[in-house]
C-alpha positions as a LaTeX table, in Angstrom:
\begin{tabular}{lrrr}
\hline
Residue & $x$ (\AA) & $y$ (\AA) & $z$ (\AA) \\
\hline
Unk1 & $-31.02$ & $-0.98$ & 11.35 \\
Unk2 & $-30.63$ & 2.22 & 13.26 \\
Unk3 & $-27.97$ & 4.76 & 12.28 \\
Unk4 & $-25.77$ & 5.86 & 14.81 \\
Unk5 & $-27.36$ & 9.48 & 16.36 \\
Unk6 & $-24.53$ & 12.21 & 17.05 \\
Unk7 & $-24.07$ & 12.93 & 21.09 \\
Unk8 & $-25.02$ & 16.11 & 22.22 \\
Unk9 & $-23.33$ & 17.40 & 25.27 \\
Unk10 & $-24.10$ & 20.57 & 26.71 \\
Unk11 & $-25.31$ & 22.43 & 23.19 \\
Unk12 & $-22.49$ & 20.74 & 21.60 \\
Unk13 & $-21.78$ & 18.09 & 19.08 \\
Unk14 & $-19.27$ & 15.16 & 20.02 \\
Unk15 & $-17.82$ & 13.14 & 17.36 \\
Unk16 & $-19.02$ & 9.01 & 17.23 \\
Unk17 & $-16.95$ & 7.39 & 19.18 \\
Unk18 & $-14.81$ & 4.68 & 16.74 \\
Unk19 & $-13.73$ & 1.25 & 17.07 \\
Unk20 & $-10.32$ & 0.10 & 16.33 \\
Unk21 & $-11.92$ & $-3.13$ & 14.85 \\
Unk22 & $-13.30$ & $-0.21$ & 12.11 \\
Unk23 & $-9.99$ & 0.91 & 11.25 \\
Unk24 & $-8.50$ & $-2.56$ & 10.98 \\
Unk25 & $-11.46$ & $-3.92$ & 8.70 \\
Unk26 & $-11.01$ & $-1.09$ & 6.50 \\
Unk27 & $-7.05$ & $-1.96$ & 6.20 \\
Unk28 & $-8.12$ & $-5.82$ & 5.90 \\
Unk29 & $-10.61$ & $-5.33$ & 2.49 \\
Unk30 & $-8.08$ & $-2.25$ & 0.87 \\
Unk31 & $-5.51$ & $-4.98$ & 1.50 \\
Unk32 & $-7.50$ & $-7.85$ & $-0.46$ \\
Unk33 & $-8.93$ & $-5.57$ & $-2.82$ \\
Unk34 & $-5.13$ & $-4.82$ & $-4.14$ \\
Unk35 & $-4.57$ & $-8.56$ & $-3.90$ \\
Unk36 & $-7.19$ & $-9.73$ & $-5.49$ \\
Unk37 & $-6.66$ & $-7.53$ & $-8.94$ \\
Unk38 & $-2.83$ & $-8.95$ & $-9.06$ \\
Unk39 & $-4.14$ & $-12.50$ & $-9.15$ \\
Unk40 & $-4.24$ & $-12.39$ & $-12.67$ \\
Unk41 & $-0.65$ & $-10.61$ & $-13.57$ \\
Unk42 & 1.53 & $-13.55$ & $-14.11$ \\
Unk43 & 4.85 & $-12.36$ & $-12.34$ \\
Unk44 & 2.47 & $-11.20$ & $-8.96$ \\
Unk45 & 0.00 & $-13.64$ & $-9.21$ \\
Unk46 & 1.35 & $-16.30$ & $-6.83$ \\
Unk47 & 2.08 & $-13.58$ & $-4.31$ \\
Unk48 & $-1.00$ & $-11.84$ & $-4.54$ \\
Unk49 & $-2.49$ & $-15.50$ & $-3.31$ \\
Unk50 & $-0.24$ & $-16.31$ & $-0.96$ \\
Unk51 & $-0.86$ & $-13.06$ & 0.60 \\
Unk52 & $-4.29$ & $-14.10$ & 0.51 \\
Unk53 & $-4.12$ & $-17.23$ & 2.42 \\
Unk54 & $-2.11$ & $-15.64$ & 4.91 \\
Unk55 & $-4.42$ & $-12.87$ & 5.18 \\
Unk56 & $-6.79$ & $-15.99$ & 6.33 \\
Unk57 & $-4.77$ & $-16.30$ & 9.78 \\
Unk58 & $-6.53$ & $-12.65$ & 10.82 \\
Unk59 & $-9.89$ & $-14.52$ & 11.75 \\
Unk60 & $-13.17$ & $-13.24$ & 11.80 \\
Unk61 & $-12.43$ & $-9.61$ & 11.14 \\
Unk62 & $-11.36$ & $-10.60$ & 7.13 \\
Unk63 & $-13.77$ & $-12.91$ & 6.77 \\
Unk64 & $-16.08$ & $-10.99$ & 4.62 \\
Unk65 & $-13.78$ & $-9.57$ & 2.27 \\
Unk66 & $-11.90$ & $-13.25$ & 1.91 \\
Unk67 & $-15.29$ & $-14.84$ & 1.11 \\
Unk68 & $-16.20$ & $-12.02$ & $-1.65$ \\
Unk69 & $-12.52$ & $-13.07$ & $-3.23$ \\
Unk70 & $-13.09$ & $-16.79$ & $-3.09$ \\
Unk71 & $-14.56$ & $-17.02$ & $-6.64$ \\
Unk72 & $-11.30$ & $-15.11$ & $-8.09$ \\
Unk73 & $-9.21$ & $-17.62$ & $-6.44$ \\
Unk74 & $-11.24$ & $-20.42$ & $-7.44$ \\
Unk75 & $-10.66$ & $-19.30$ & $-10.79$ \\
Unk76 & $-7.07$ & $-19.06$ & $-10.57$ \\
Unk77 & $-7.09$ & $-22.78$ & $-9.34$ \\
Unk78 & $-7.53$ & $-23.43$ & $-13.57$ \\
Unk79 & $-4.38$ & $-21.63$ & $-14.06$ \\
Unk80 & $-1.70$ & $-22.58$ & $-16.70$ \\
Unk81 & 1.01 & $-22.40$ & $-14.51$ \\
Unk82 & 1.19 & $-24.97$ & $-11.41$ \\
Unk83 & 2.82 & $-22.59$ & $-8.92$ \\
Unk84 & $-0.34$ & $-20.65$ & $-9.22$ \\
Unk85 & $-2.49$ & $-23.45$ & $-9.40$ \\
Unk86 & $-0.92$ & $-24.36$ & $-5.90$ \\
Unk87 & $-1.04$ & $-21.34$ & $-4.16$ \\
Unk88 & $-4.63$ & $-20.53$ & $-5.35$ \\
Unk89 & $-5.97$ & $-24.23$ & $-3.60$ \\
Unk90 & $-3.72$ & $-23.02$ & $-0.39$ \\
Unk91 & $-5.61$ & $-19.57$ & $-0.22$ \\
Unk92 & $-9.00$ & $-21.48$ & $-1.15$ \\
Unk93 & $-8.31$ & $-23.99$ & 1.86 \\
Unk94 & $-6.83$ & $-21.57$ & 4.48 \\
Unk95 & $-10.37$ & $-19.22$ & 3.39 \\
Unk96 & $-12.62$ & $-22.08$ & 3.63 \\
Unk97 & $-11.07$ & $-23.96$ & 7.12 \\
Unk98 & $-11.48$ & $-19.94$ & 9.52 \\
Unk99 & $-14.67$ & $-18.98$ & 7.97 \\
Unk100 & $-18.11$ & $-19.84$ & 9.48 \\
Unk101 & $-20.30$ & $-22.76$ & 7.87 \\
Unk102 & $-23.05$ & $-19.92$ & 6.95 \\
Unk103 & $-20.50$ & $-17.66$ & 5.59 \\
Unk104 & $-21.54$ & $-18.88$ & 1.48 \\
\hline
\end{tabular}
């Protein structure tokens, strides 16, 4: 791939322009990053995957960061406690039915 070249305009250097998309992505994985380590914390747990699955509604832009958690929610699926067990096969399904077919 190529790496994005600085723009030089009249002797000086302009900054690379930015996409908003960037900034949002970035949010998106901090976002399931945090979730994902409170999956396992028993009084956050259920939240953490319930934010998970709703995280699911943002499309294409979480996508890769929602497919790199899948295996952590999977997990949680064998949970003791059947609250979690249920909102671990929510998050799995809400992952599984917006992300593409090539996407694992």
């Amino acid at each position: 791939f190529l790496e994005a070249q600085p723009i030089l305009y009249l002797g000086c250097q302009l900054p690379l322009p930015t996409s908003p998309v960037d900034g949002m992505a970035t949010a998106i994985k901090e976002e399931v990053d945090g979730l994902v380590a409170k999956i396992s914390d028993k009084k956050d747990g259920q939240a953490a995957l319930e934010g998970l699955g709703a995280i699911a509604s943002k499309g294409s832009v979480a996508e890769p960061f929602l497919v790199a958690a899948l295996g952590a929610i999977l997990e949680a699926t064998g949970d003791k406690s059947k609250n979690v067990k249920d909102a671990a096969v929510a998050a799995a399904n809400a992952i599984v039915e917006m992300m593409s077919p090539f996407a694992v």
